[in-house]
C-alpha atoms as one frame of an Amber mdcrd trajectory, in Angstrom:
protein
 107.351  84.181  90.775 106.208  86.615  88.098 102.685  87.495  87.006 102.854
  88.302  83.294  99.386  89.673  82.663  96.820  91.438  84.790  93.286  90.047
  84.978  90.194  91.009  86.987  90.837  88.261  89.565  94.104  87.371  91.257
  94.913  83.683  90.761  97.828  81.577  91.933  98.128  77.816  92.253  95.992
  76.705  95.210  97.971  75.483  98.215  96.425  72.243  99.504  98.198  72.481
 102.880  98.006  76.214 103.499  98.171  78.194 106.738  94.927  79.902 105.800
  93.183  82.056 103.219  93.717  85.794 102.769  91.322  88.104 100.923  92.823
  91.477  99.935  90.725  94.550  99.023  92.615  97.341  97.211  92.086 101.081
  97.519  90.669 104.039  95.600  91.832 104.347  91.995  94.079 101.351  92.449
  94.135  97.641  91.645  95.177  94.475  93.417  97.962  94.390  90.819  99.733
  97.340  92.463 100.190  95.238  95.607 100.923  91.990  93.812 104.512  91.671
  95.069 103.315  92.002  98.670 100.580  89.412  98.060 103.072  86.988  96.512
 105.250  87.267  99.636 102.278  86.166 101.756 101.590  83.348  99.298 105.186
  82.150  99.579 104.703  81.974 103.353 101.927  79.433 102.885  98.719  81.454
 102.540  96.217  81.151  99.710  95.591  84.642  98.326  92.341  85.912  96.840
  91.872  89.379  95.386  90.130  91.193  92.550  89.768  94.583  90.910  86.819
  96.608  92.172  84.295  97.807  89.563  85.711 100.553  87.300  89.218  99.850
  88.629  92.103  98.115  86.902  90.817  95.593  84.381  87.283  95.496  85.827
  85.685  98.088  83.527  82.506  96.502  82.164  80.083  98.777  84.017  77.788
 101.480  82.702  78.062 103.872  85.654  80.329 104.854  88.533  79.491 102.745
  91.570  78.533 104.375  94.877  80.180 103.142  98.072  77.003 101.264  98.964
  77.220  99.433  95.630  80.880  98.628  96.279  79.900  97.095  99.611  77.328
  94.877  97.913  79.771  93.898  95.175  82.551  92.910  97.586  80.169  90.977
  99.824  78.873  88.924  96.884  82.366  88.461  95.471  83.657  87.069  98.759
  80.628  84.791  99.115  81.372  83.368  95.663  84.826  82.267  96.876  83.100
  79.819  99.244  85.910  79.925 101.812  85.574  78.006 105.069  87.528  80.728
 106.877  89.817  83.610 105.912  91.777  86.660 106.998  90.641  89.993 105.526
  93.123  92.725 104.543  92.008  96.106 103.201  94.037  99.106 102.045  92.832
 102.742 102.035  89.282 102.780 100.594  89.505  98.992 100.661  90.141  99.337
 104.391  86.877 101.237 104.758  85.053  98.558 102.762  86.674  95.859 104.896
  85.628  97.686 108.084  82.016  97.199 107.039  82.276  93.810 105.341  83.958
  92.202 108.362  80.637  92.295 110.192  78.934  90.359 107.379  81.006  87.178
 107.716  81.285  84.942 110.770  84.136  83.024 109.128  86.601  85.944 109.093
  89.365  85.094 111.567  91.189  88.430 111.776  91.097  91.865 110.153  94.082
  93.900 108.915  93.608  97.511 107.803  96.448  99.319 106.016  96.132 103.134
 106.059  92.322 102.771 106.007  89.959 105.590 105.117  88.044 106.237 108.330
  85.562 108.501 110.046  88.248 109.999 112.273  90.141 111.321 109.234  87.188
 113.472 108.193  87.345 116.207 110.845  84.975 118.537 108.957  82.446 115.772
 108.534  82.709 114.821 112.209  81.586 118.301 113.245  78.781 118.249 110.706
  77.741 114.797 111.916  77.675 115.871 115.562  75.596 118.929 114.729  73.113
 116.762 112.871  73.613 118.691 109.647  74.098 117.499 106.083  76.426 118.733
 103.384  74.662 121.251 101.197  77.206 121.935  98.444  78.959 119.265  96.361
  82.504 118.667  97.565  83.878 117.296  94.299  85.911 120.440  93.388  87.816
 120.111  96.693  89.505 116.995  95.335  90.856 118.558  92.146  94.348 119.329
  93.616  94.591 115.798  95.032  93.580 114.212  91.744  96.090 116.337  89.837
  98.907 114.866  91.945  97.497 111.327  91.969  96.554 110.036  88.488  93.649
 107.640  88.754  93.085 104.143  87.477  89.319 104.631  87.168  87.182 104.311
  84.064  84.735 106.985  85.345  85.030 110.478  86.865  86.879 109.864  90.159
  85.233 112.842  91.834  81.889 111.014  91.807  83.384 108.161  93.787  85.111
 110.529  96.226  81.843 112.377  96.836  80.221 109.037  97.667  83.158 108.072
  99.900  82.864 111.315 101.888  79.063 111.341 101.891  77.146 111.601 105.147
  75.345 108.333 104.479  78.513 106.295 103.946  80.390 107.900 106.848  77.523
 106.921 109.147  77.573 103.343 107.833  81.336 103.208 108.293  81.347 104.658
 111.815  78.547 102.350 112.961  80.244  99.233 111.618  83.636 100.097 113.092
  81.904 100.289 116.485  80.594  96.749 115.968  83.858  95.038 114.952  84.436
  92.040 117.214  87.266  90.311 115.312  90.926  90.762 116.278  92.158  93.802
 114.380  95.537  95.189 113.323  95.727  98.708 111.879  98.930  99.713 110.089
  99.726 103.333 109.173 102.656 104.952 107.459 103.725 107.829 109.682 104.277
 110.009 106.603 100.862 109.321 105.060  99.667 112.571 103.448  96.434 111.090
 102.106  94.814 109.900 105.337  95.896 111.624 108.555  97.629 109.065 110.828
  97.275 111.058 114.075  93.553 111.736 113.725  93.047 108.141 112.638  94.886
 106.744 115.667  92.914 108.971 118.024  89.687 107.752 116.448  90.530 104.042
 116.534  92.048 104.206 120.026  88.792 105.649 121.318  86.657 103.136 119.410
  88.643 100.158 120.661  89.725 101.398 124.101  88.146  98.339 125.749  89.163
  95.850 123.045  92.026  93.568 124.088  92.792  92.253 120.590  93.280  95.652
 118.907  96.726  96.671 117.678  97.825  99.919 116.010 101.227 100.099 114.286
 102.547 103.514 113.224 105.567 102.958 110.994 108.133 105.751 110.436 109.349
 106.703 106.960 106.397 105.042 105.231 103.552 106.822 103.446 100.093 105.820
 102.205 100.904 102.407 100.715 103.320 100.710 103.126 102.674  97.273 101.600
 104.204  98.545  98.356 106.858 100.862  99.822 108.386  98.241 102.158 106.687
  94.957 101.365 109.094  92.819 103.422 108.518  94.861 106.554 104.740  94.898
 106.194 104.736  91.191 105.380 106.490  90.499 108.680 104.127  92.732 110.670
 101.076  91.095 109.106 102.363  87.533 109.539 103.177  88.167 113.204  99.597
  89.273 113.758  98.059  86.400 111.780 100.112  83.813 113.674 100.307  85.289
 117.157  97.800  88.145 117.299 100.085  91.014 118.213
């Protein structure tokens, strides 16, 4: 199956007798289109797939300003509501994983949550210390991202540093940390062991502590994979995800 053109929304022929619905949220400076081969594999296994480009990402560029993370949360919540799904599985990658970590608490009809190399509070060691001390960032942190952005060309229609500042802001980190603590759905977290964008070890320590009493929490650290495992080894990640969706492990 080949998708010839990219649009704002991901559309495939609806499966009348599907195994369930999957909503996929892509990451920072990305697009659902970058993970389209992975999504098609899930579709071929009998799942209806729903995804879309976030504002100022991919083909979704009709906005007059760079969204803050709070605005992204509102956008994704309304977008999912418009799908009018009876129930669904939620998958989020990177920044989309952070969005999913908050959004999951907004919908009673989400069956399970899958996070792939998600941005998380545990990754931000500097911000954790600031948070614990009750302090706030005084100087803008945008210039800190210049080396990262030089190595990772963006797919944004606005200055990416503005979005990164919002992502690392005290207000969003507090929202994210609070909502992770309140996740009640079964959750699978997948990390590439070689991820150089979001630290796998700090992330695992954080999530293990958050979910130490949660019986339906699973963390998979996969060797040889980096920040986008669903694109680097789509067959392997497909199998890991399907095992969790079907059997919860």
